[in-house]
GROMACS .gro file of C-alpha atoms in nm:
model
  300
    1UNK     CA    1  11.140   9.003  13.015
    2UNK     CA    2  11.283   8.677  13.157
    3UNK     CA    3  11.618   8.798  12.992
    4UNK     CA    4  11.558   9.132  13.161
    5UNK     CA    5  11.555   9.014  13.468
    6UNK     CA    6  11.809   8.780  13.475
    7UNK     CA    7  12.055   9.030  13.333
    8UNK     CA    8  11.957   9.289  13.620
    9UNK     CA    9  11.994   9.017  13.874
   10UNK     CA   10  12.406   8.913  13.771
   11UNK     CA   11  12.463   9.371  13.754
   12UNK     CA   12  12.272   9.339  14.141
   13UNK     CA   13  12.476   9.048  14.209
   14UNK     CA   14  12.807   9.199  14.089
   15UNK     CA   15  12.766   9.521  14.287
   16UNK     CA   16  12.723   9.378  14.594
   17UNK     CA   17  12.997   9.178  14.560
   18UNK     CA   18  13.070   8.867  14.872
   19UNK     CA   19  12.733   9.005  15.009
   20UNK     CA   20  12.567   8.864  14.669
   21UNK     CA   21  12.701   8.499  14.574
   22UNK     CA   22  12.325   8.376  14.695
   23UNK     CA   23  12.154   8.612  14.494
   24UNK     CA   24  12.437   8.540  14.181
   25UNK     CA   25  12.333   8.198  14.246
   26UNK     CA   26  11.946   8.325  14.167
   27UNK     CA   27  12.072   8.536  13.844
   28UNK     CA   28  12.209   8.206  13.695
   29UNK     CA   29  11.903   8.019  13.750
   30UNK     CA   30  11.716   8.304  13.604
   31UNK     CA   31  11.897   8.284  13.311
   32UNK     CA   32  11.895   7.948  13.233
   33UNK     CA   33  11.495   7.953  13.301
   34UNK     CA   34  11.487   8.234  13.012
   35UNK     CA   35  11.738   7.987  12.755
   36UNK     CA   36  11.495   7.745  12.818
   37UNK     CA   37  11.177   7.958  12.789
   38UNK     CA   38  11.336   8.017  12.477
   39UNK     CA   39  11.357   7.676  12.324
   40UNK     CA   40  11.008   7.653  12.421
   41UNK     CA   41  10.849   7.934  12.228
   42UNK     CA   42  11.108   7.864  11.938
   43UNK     CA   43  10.967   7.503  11.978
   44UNK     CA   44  10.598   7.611  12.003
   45UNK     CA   45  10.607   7.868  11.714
   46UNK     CA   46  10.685   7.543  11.510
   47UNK     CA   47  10.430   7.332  11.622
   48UNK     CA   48  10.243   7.596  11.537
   49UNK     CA   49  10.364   7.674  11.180
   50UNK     CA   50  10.329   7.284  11.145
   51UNK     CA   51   9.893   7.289  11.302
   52UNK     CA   52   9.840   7.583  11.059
   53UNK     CA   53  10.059   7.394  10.764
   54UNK     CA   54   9.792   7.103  10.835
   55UNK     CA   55   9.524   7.301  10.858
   56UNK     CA   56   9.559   7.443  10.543
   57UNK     CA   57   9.598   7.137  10.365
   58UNK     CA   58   9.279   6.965  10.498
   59UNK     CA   59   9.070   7.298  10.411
   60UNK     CA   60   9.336   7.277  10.070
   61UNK     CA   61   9.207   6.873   9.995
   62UNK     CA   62   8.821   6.991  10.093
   63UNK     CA   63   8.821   7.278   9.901
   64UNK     CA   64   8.898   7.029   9.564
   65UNK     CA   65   8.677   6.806   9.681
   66UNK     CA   66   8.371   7.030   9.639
   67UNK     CA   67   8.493   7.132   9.314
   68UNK     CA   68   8.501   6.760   9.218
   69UNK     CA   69   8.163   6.691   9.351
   70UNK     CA   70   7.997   7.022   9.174
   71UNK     CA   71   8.186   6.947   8.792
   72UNK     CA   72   8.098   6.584   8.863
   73UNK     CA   73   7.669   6.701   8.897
   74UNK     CA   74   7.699   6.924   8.630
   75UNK     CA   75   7.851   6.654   8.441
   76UNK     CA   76   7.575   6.417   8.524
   77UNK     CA   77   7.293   6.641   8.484
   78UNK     CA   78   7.402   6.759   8.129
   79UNK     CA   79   7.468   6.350   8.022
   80UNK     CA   80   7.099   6.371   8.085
   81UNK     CA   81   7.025   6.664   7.887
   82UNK     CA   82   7.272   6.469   7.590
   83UNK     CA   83   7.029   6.201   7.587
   84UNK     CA   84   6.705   6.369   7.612
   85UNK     CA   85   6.797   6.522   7.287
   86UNK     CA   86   6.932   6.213   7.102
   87UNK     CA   87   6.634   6.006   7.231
   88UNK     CA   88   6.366   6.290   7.122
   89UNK     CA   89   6.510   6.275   6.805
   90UNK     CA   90   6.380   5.880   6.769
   91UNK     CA   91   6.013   6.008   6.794
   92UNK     CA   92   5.809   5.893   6.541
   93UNK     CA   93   5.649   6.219   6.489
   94UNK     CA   94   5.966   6.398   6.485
   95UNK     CA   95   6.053   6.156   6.231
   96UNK     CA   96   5.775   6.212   6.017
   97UNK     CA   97   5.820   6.584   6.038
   98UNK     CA   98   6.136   6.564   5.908
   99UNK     CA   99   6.032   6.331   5.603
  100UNK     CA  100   5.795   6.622   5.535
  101UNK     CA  101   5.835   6.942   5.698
  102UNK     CA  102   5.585   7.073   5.432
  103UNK     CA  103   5.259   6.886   5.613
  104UNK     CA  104   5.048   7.102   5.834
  105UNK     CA  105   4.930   6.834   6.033
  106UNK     CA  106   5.265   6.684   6.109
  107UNK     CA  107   5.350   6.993   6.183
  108UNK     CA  108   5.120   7.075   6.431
  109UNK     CA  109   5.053   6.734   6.581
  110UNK     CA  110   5.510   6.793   6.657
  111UNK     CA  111   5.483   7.119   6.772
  112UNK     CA  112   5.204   6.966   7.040
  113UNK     CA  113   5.490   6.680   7.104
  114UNK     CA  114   5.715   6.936   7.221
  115UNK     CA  115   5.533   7.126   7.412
  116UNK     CA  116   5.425   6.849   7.609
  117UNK     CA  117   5.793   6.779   7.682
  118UNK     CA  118   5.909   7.142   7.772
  119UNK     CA  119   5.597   7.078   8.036
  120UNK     CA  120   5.713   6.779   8.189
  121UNK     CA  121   6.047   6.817   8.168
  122UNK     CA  122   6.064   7.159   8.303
  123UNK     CA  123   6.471   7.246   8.234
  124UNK     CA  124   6.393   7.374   7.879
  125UNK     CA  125   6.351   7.672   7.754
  126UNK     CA  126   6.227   7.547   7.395
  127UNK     CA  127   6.274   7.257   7.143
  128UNK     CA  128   6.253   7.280   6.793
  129UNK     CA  129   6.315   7.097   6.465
  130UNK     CA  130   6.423   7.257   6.140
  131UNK     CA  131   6.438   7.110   5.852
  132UNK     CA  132   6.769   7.059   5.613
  133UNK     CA  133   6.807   7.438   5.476
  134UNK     CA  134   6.786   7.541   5.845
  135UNK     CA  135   6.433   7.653   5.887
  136UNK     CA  136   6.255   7.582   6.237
  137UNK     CA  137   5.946   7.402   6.132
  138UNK     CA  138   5.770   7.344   6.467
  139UNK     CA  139   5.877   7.442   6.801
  140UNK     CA  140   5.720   7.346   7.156
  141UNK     CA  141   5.716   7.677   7.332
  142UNK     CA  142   5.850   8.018   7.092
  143UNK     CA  143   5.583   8.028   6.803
  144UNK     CA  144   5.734   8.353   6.658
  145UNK     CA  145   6.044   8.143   6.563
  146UNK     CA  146   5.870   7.904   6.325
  147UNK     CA  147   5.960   7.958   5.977
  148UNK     CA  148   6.356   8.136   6.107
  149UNK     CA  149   6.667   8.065   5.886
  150UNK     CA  150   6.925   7.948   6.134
  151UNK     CA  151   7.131   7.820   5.845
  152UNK     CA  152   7.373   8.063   5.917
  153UNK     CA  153   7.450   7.949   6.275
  154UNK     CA  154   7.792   7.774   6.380
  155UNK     CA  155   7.572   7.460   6.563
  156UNK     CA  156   7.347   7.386   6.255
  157UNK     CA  157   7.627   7.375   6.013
  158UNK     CA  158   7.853   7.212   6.252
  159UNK     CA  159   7.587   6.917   6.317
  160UNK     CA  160   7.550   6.867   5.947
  161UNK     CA  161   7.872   6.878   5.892
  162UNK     CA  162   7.975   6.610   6.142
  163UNK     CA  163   7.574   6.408   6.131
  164UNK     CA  164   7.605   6.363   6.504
  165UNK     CA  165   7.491   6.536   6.872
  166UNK     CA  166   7.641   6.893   6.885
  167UNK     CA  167   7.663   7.024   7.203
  168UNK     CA  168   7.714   7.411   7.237
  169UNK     CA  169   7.912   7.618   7.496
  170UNK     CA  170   7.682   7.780   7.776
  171UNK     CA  171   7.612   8.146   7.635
  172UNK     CA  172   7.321   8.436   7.620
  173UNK     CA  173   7.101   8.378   7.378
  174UNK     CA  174   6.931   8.633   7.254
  175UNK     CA  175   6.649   8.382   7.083
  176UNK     CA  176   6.528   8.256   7.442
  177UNK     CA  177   6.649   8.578   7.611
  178UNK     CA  178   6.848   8.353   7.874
  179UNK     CA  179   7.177   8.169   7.968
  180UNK     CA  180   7.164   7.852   7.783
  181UNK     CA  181   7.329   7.553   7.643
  182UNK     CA  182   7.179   7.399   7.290
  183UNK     CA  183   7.159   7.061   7.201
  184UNK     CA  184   7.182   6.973   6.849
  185UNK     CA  185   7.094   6.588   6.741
  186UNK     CA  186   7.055   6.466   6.342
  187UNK     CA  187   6.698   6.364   6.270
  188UNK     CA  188   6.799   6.068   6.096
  189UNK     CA  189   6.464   5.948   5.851
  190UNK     CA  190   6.330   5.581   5.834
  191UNK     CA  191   6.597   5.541   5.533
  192UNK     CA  192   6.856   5.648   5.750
  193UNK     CA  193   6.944   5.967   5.639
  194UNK     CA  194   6.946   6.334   5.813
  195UNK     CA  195   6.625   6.475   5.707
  196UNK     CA  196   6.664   6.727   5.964
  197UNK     CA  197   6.854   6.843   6.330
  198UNK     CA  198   6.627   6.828   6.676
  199UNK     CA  199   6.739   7.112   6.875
  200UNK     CA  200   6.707   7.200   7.266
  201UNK     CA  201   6.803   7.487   7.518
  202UNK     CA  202   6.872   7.397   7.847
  203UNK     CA  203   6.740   7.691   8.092
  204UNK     CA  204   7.092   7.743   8.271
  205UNK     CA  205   6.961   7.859   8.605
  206UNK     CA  206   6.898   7.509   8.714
  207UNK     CA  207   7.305   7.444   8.757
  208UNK     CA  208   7.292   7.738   8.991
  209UNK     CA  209   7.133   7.493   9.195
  210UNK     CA  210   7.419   7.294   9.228
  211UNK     CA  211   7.674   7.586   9.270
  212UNK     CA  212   7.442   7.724   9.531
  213UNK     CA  213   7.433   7.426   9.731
  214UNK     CA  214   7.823   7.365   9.774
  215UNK     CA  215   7.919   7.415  10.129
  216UNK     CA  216   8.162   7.693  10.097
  217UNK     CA  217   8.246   7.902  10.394
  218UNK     CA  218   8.017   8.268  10.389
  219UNK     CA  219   8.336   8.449  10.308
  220UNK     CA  220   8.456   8.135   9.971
  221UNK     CA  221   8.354   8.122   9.644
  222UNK     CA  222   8.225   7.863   9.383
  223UNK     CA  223   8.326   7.942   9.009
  224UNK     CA  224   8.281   7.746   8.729
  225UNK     CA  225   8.494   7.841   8.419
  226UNK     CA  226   8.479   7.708   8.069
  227UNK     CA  227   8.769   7.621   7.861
  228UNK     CA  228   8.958   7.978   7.832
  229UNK     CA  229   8.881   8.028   8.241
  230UNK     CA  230   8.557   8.260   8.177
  231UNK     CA  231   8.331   8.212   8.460
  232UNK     CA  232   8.007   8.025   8.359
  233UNK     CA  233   7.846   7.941   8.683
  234UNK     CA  234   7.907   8.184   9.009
  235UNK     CA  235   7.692   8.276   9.329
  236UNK     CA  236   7.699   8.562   9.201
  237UNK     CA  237   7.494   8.620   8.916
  238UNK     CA  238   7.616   8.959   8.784
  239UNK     CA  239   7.945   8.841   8.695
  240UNK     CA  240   7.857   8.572   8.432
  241UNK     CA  241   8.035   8.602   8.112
  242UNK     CA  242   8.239   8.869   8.252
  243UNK     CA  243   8.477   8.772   8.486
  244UNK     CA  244   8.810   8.615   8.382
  245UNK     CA  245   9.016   8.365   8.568
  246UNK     CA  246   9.267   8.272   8.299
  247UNK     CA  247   9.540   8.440   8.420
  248UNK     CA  248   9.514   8.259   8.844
  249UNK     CA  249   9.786   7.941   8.796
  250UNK     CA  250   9.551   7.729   8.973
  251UNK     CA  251   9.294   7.778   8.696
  252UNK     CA  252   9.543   7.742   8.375
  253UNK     CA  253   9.624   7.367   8.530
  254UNK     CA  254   9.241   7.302   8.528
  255UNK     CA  255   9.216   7.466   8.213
  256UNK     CA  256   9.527   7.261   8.085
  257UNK     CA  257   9.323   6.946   8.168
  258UNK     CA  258   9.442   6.866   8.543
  259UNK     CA  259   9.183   6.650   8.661
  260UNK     CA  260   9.215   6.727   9.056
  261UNK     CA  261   9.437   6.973   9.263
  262UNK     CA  262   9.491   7.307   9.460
  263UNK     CA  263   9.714   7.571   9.553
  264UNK     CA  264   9.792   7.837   9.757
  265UNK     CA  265   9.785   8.161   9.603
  266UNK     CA  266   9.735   8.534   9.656
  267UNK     CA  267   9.447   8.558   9.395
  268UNK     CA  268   9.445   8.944   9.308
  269UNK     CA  269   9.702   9.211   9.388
  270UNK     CA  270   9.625   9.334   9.756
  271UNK     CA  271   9.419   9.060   9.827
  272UNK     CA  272   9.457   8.846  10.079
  273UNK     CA  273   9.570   8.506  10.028
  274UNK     CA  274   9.369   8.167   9.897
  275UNK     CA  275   9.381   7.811   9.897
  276UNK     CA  276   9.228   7.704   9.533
  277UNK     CA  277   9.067   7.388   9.486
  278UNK     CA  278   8.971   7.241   9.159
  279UNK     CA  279   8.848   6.992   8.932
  280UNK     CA  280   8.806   6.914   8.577
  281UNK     CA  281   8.530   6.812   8.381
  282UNK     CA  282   8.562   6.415   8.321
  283UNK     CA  283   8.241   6.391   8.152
  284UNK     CA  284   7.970   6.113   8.241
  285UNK     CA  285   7.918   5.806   8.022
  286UNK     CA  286   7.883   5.861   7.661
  287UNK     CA  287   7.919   6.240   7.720
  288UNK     CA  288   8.278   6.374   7.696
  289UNK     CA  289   8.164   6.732   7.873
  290UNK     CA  290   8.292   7.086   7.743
  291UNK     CA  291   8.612   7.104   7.896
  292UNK     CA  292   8.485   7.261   8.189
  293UNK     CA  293   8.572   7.308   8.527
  294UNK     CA  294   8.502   7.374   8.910
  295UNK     CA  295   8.705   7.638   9.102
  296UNK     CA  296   8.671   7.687   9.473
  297UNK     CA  297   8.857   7.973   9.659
  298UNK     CA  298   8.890   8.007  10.076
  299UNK     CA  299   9.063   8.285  10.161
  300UNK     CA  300   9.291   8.209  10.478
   0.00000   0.00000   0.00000
Protein backbone atom coordinates (compact mmCIF):
# COMPACT_ATOMS: atom_id res chain seq x y z
CA UNK A 1 0.00 0.00 0.00
CA UNK A 2 2.95 2.19 1.08
CA UNK A 3 4.31 1.45 -2.52
CA UNK A 4 0.89 2.43 -3.80
CA UNK A 5 0.93 5.49 -2.59
CA UNK A 6 4.15 6.60 -3.15
CA UNK A 7 3.95 5.65 -6.80
CA UNK A 8 0.56 7.74 -7.15
CA UNK A 9 2.20 10.61 -5.40
CA UNK A 10 5.58 10.98 -8.14
CA UNK A 11 2.34 10.39 -11.38
CA UNK A 12 0.46 13.54 -9.10
CA UNK A 13 3.68 15.15 -8.82
CA UNK A 14 4.66 14.79 -12.51
CA UNK A 15 1.35 16.12 -13.83
CA UNK A 16 1.37 19.09 -12.14
CA UNK A 17 4.55 19.83 -13.13
CA UNK A 18 6.51 23.41 -11.33
CA UNK A 19 3.19 23.54 -9.31
CA UNK A 20 4.33 20.03 -7.70
CA UNK A 21 8.21 20.00 -6.68
CA UNK A 22 6.76 20.20 -2.82
CA UNK A 23 4.52 17.48 -3.22
CA UNK A 24 7.53 15.45 -5.49
CA UNK A 25 9.46 16.21 -2.51
CA UNK A 26 6.55 14.16 -0.38
CA UNK A 27 6.49 11.19 -3.15
CA UNK A 28 10.26 10.61 -2.45
CA UNK A 29 9.88 10.49 1.15
CA UNK A 30 7.02 8.19 0.66
CA UNK A 31 9.00 5.96 -1.10
CA UNK A 32 11.85 5.66 0.83
CA UNK A 33 9.40 5.13 4.03
CA UNK A 34 7.96 2.00 1.94
CA UNK A 35 12.01 0.62 1.07
CA UNK A 36 12.39 0.83 4.53
CA UNK A 37 9.04 -0.65 5.68
CA UNK A 38 10.34 -3.23 3.59
CA UNK A 39 13.55 -4.16 5.25
CA UNK A 40 11.54 -4.24 8.26
CA UNK A 41 8.99 -6.90 7.50
CA UNK A 42 11.78 -8.80 5.45
CA UNK A 43 13.73 -8.35 8.79
CA UNK A 44 10.78 -9.34 11.07
CA UNK A 45 9.61 -12.39 8.98
CA UNK A 46 13.17 -13.66 10.02
CA UNK A 47 13.11 -13.07 13.46
CA UNK A 48 10.24 -14.77 13.19
CA UNK A 49 11.29 -17.90 11.21
CA UNK A 50 14.26 -17.82 13.79
CA UNK A 51 11.38 -17.62 17.41
CA UNK A 52 9.45 -20.46 15.67
CA UNK A 53 12.98 -22.36 14.64
CA UNK A 54 13.59 -22.09 18.59
CA UNK A 55 10.49 -22.92 19.52
CA UNK A 56 10.45 -25.99 17.90
CA UNK A 57 13.56 -27.15 19.16
CA UNK A 58 12.78 -26.60 22.90
CA UNK A 59 9.26 -28.48 22.39
CA UNK A 60 11.85 -30.90 19.90
CA UNK A 61 14.52 -31.45 23.23
CA UNK A 62 11.19 -31.81 25.69
CA UNK A 63 9.47 -34.01 23.65
CA UNK A 64 12.79 -36.65 24.02
CA UNK A 65 13.00 -35.89 27.29
CA UNK A 66 9.67 -37.48 28.25
CA UNK A 67 10.45 -40.33 26.17
CA UNK A 68 13.68 -40.73 28.21
CA UNK A 69 11.99 -40.37 31.48
CA UNK A 70 8.96 -42.97 30.49
CA UNK A 71 11.66 -45.93 28.87
CA UNK A 72 13.84 -45.04 31.86
CA UNK A 73 10.45 -46.13 34.55
CA UNK A 74 9.61 -48.86 32.55
CA UNK A 75 13.10 -49.85 32.70
CA UNK A 76 13.21 -49.56 36.42
CA UNK A 77 10.00 -51.06 37.20
CA UNK A 78 10.67 -54.26 35.09
CA UNK A 79 14.55 -54.54 36.88
CA UNK A 80 12.18 -55.05 39.73
CA UNK A 81 10.02 -57.53 38.22
CA UNK A 82 13.74 -59.36 37.00
CA UNK A 83 14.52 -59.74 40.52
CA UNK A 84 11.34 -60.68 42.07
CA UNK A 85 11.55 -63.69 39.92
CA UNK A 86 15.24 -64.65 40.44
CA UNK A 87 14.86 -64.02 44.23
CA UNK A 88 11.46 -66.21 44.43
CA UNK A 89 13.26 -68.77 42.89
CA UNK A 90 15.74 -68.97 46.24
CA UNK A 91 12.64 -69.98 48.37
CA UNK A 92 13.13 -72.82 50.26
CA UNK A 93 9.83 -74.21 49.46
CA UNK A 94 10.18 -73.56 45.90
CA UNK A 95 13.28 -75.38 46.28
CA UNK A 96 11.90 -78.30 47.78
CA UNK A 97 9.17 -78.46 45.21
CA UNK A 98 11.43 -78.74 42.65
CA UNK A 99 13.54 -81.62 44.40
CA UNK A 100 10.14 -83.35 44.38
CA UNK A 101 7.39 -82.11 42.39
CA UNK A 102 5.73 -85.53 43.13
CA UNK A 103 4.89 -84.53 47.10
CA UNK A 104 1.41 -83.33 47.78
CA UNK A 105 2.31 -81.44 50.65
CA UNK A 106 5.12 -79.55 49.05
CA UNK A 107 2.96 -79.00 46.63
CA UNK A 108 0.35 -77.44 48.32
CA UNK A 109 2.24 -75.76 51.15
CA UNK A 110 4.08 -73.78 47.33
CA UNK A 111 1.06 -73.20 45.76
CA UNK A 112 -0.03 -71.28 49.28
CA UNK A 113 3.61 -69.46 48.88
CA UNK A 114 2.52 -68.03 45.75
CA UNK A 115 -0.52 -67.00 46.33
CA UNK A 116 0.51 -65.08 49.16
CA UNK A 117 2.89 -63.23 46.83
CA UNK A 118 0.43 -62.51 43.86
CA UNK A 119 -1.53 -60.85 47.10
CA UNK A 120 1.03 -58.65 48.25
CA UNK A 121 2.63 -57.93 45.38
CA UNK A 122 -0.34 -57.06 43.39
CA UNK A 123 1.42 -56.63 39.58
CA UNK A 124 0.97 -60.39 38.85
CA UNK A 125 -1.25 -62.08 37.18
CA UNK A 126 0.05 -65.69 38.34
CA UNK A 127 3.30 -67.56 39.33
CA UNK A 128 3.98 -70.96 38.80
CA UNK A 129 6.67 -73.65 38.91
CA UNK A 130 6.93 -76.62 36.59
CA UNK A 131 8.97 -79.11 36.91
CA UNK A 132 11.86 -80.33 34.26
CA UNK A 133 9.48 -82.02 31.46
CA UNK A 134 7.52 -78.72 31.58
CA UNK A 135 4.58 -79.51 33.72
CA UNK A 136 3.17 -76.62 36.09
CA UNK A 137 3.17 -78.28 39.43
CA UNK A 138 1.72 -75.54 41.68
CA UNK A 139 0.61 -72.20 40.78
CA UNK A 140 -0.50 -69.17 43.15
CA UNK A 141 -3.61 -67.95 41.45
CA UNK A 142 -4.88 -70.28 37.97
CA UNK A 143 -5.62 -73.81 39.53
CA UNK A 144 -6.93 -75.17 36.16
CA UNK A 145 -3.31 -74.89 34.86
CA UNK A 146 -1.72 -77.34 37.29
CA UNK A 147 -0.68 -80.44 35.71
CA UNK A 148 -0.26 -78.28 31.75
CA UNK A 149 2.64 -79.37 29.40
CA UNK A 150 4.28 -76.12 28.49
CA UNK A 151 7.23 -78.08 27.20
CA UNK A 152 6.46 -77.01 23.95
CA UNK A 153 6.78 -73.25 24.60
CA UNK A 154 9.74 -71.02 23.15
CA UNK A 155 10.49 -69.51 27.06
CA UNK A 156 10.69 -72.99 28.78
CA UNK A 157 13.00 -74.45 26.28
CA UNK A 158 14.85 -71.31 25.87
CA UNK A 159 15.52 -71.08 29.84
CA UNK A 160 16.75 -74.63 29.85
CA UNK A 161 18.59 -74.23 27.18
CA UNK A 162 20.57 -71.20 28.38
CA UNK A 163 19.97 -72.21 32.72
CA UNK A 164 19.46 -68.53 33.34
CA UNK A 165 16.44 -65.60 33.77
CA UNK A 166 14.42 -65.52 30.46
CA UNK A 167 12.62 -62.61 29.99
CA UNK A 168 9.77 -62.65 27.30
CA UNK A 169 8.52 -59.89 24.91
CA UNK A 170 5.19 -58.13 26.17
CA UNK A 171 2.32 -60.15 24.28
CA UNK A 172 -1.52 -61.52 24.78
CA UNK A 173 -1.61 -64.39 26.46
CA UNK A 174 -4.20 -66.40 26.06
CA UNK A 175 -3.31 -68.51 29.51
CA UNK A 176 -3.99 -65.30 31.77
CA UNK A 177 -6.32 -63.77 29.15
CA UNK A 178 -4.19 -60.40 29.37
CA UNK A 179 -1.20 -58.31 28.06
CA UNK A 180 1.74 -59.67 29.79
CA UNK A 181 5.39 -60.12 30.09
CA UNK A 182 6.77 -63.70 31.64
CA UNK A 183 9.56 -64.15 33.70
CA UNK A 184 11.36 -67.31 33.50
CA UNK A 185 14.20 -68.08 36.35
CA UNK A 186 16.06 -71.81 36.76
CA UNK A 187 15.10 -73.41 40.04
CA UNK A 188 18.46 -74.37 40.77
CA UNK A 189 18.24 -77.51 43.73
CA UNK A 190 20.43 -77.58 46.97
CA UNK A 191 23.06 -79.60 44.66
CA UNK A 192 23.05 -76.92 42.32
CA UNK A 193 21.34 -78.14 39.53
CA UNK A 194 17.98 -76.97 37.58
CA UNK A 195 15.40 -79.10 39.06
CA UNK A 196 12.91 -76.88 37.64
CA UNK A 197 12.02 -73.01 36.03
CA UNK A 198 9.92 -70.37 38.44
CA UNK A 199 7.75 -68.54 36.15
CA UNK A 200 5.79 -65.05 36.49
CA UNK A 201 3.36 -62.76 34.40
CA UNK A 202 3.53 -59.32 34.93
CA UNK A 203 -0.20 -57.77 34.56
CA UNK A 204 0.83 -55.12 31.78
CA UNK A 205 -1.74 -52.49 32.63
CA UNK A 206 0.36 -51.18 35.40
CA UNK A 207 3.00 -49.50 32.69
CA UNK A 208 -0.04 -47.71 31.38
CA UNK A 209 0.44 -45.92 34.42
CA UNK A 210 3.49 -44.51 33.44
CA UNK A 211 2.48 -43.75 29.75
CA UNK A 212 -0.61 -42.14 31.14
CA UNK A 213 1.12 -39.88 33.33
CA UNK A 214 3.63 -38.25 30.72
CA UNK A 215 2.78 -34.67 30.23
CA UNK A 216 2.02 -34.62 26.60
CA UNK A 217 0.02 -31.84 25.14
CA UNK A 218 -4.11 -33.05 24.71
CA UNK A 219 -3.55 -33.11 21.00
CA UNK A 220 0.53 -35.54 21.43
CA UNK A 221 0.98 -38.93 21.79
CA UNK A 222 3.03 -41.43 23.96
CA UNK A 223 4.02 -44.78 22.10
CA UNK A 224 6.09 -47.30 23.20
CA UNK A 225 7.39 -49.75 20.47
CA UNK A 226 9.33 -52.92 20.84
CA UNK A 227 12.19 -53.93 18.77
CA UNK A 228 10.51 -54.12 15.10
CA UNK A 229 8.56 -50.54 16.04
CA UNK A 230 5.12 -52.40 17.06
CA UNK A 231 3.46 -50.32 19.56
CA UNK A 232 3.42 -51.98 23.06
CA UNK A 233 2.29 -49.27 25.34
CA UNK A 234 -0.20 -46.33 23.91
CA UNK A 235 -3.00 -44.04 25.54
CA UNK A 236 -4.85 -45.61 23.55
CA UNK A 237 -5.64 -48.99 24.35
CA UNK A 238 -7.26 -50.33 21.14
CA UNK A 239 -4.27 -50.05 19.15
CA UNK A 240 -1.90 -52.45 21.05
CA UNK A 241 -0.26 -55.00 18.97
CA UNK A 242 -1.63 -53.42 15.98
CA UNK A 243 -0.20 -50.38 15.08
CA UNK A 244 3.16 -50.18 13.26
CA UNK A 245 5.74 -47.50 13.46
CA UNK A 246 8.60 -49.18 11.64
CA UNK A 247 8.45 -47.46 8.68
CA UNK A 248 8.54 -43.28 10.65
CA UNK A 249 12.68 -42.53 10.37
CA UNK A 250 12.55 -41.25 13.76
CA UNK A 251 11.53 -44.70 15.04
CA UNK A 252 14.08 -46.95 12.81
CA UNK A 253 17.03 -44.76 14.69
CA UNK A 254 15.44 -45.81 18.07
CA UNK A 255 14.89 -49.09 16.77
CA UNK A 256 18.58 -49.12 15.39
CA UNK A 257 19.70 -48.51 19.01
CA UNK A 258 19.93 -44.50 19.15
CA UNK A 259 19.87 -43.86 22.67
CA UNK A 260 18.34 -40.13 22.57
CA UNK A 261 17.05 -37.85 19.68
CA UNK A 262 14.17 -36.26 17.55
CA UNK A 263 13.07 -35.08 14.36
CA UNK A 264 10.83 -33.27 12.46
CA UNK A 265 8.68 -35.18 10.32
CA UNK A 266 5.33 -35.31 8.53
CA UNK A 267 4.28 -38.65 10.23
CA UNK A 268 1.48 -40.00 7.77
CA UNK A 269 0.58 -38.84 4.28
CA UNK A 270 -1.84 -35.74 4.71
CA UNK A 271 -1.03 -35.30 8.09
CA UNK A 272 0.16 -32.53 9.48
CA UNK A 273 3.60 -32.24 10.58
CA UNK A 274 5.52 -33.61 13.99
CA UNK A 275 8.39 -33.11 16.05
CA UNK A 276 9.40 -36.86 17.31
CA UNK A 277 11.13 -37.37 20.41
CA UNK A 278 12.67 -40.54 21.53
CA UNK A 279 14.58 -42.73 23.64
CA UNK A 280 15.95 -46.11 23.88
CA UNK A 281 15.78 -48.63 26.35
CA UNK A 282 19.24 -48.59 28.41
CA UNK A 283 18.13 -51.10 30.79
CA UNK A 284 18.57 -50.68 34.73
CA UNK A 285 21.31 -52.50 36.65
CA UNK A 286 21.69 -56.10 36.02
CA UNK A 287 18.75 -55.93 33.54
CA UNK A 288 19.75 -55.28 29.89
CA UNK A 289 15.80 -54.41 28.90
CA UNK A 290 14.10 -55.74 25.55
CA UNK A 291 15.29 -53.38 23.19
CA UNK A 292 12.54 -51.18 23.68
CA UNK A 293 11.71 -47.78 23.25
CA UNK A 294 9.73 -44.46 24.00
CA UNK A 295 8.23 -42.39 21.12
CA UNK A 296 6.63 -39.04 21.68
CA UNK A 297 4.88 -37.11 18.78
CA UNK A 298 3.63 -33.11 18.97
CA UNK A 299 2.17 -32.16 16.08
CA UNK A 300 3.13 -28.40 15.26
Amino acid sequence: QTDILSLNSAIEAARAGEAGRGFSVVAKEIKTLADRSKQSNSKSAGLIANIRTKMNEVIAVRTADIAFDVIDKIDRNLFERNCDVQAWATFDKVIALAENSDDAERCGETRALLKNIVEIYEVYYDVFVTDLNGKVVASGVLDDIIGADMSGEDWFKETLAKQDVVVQDMHYSDLIGGYTVGYNCPIRTGSGKVGGILSTRFNWSFIYDIIDRAKVSTKGEILVVNQSGTVIGSRNREEILKRDMSHIPAVKDAMGGANYGYALEAVEKGKSASIIGYAHTRGYNAYAGKNWSAVVLEKI
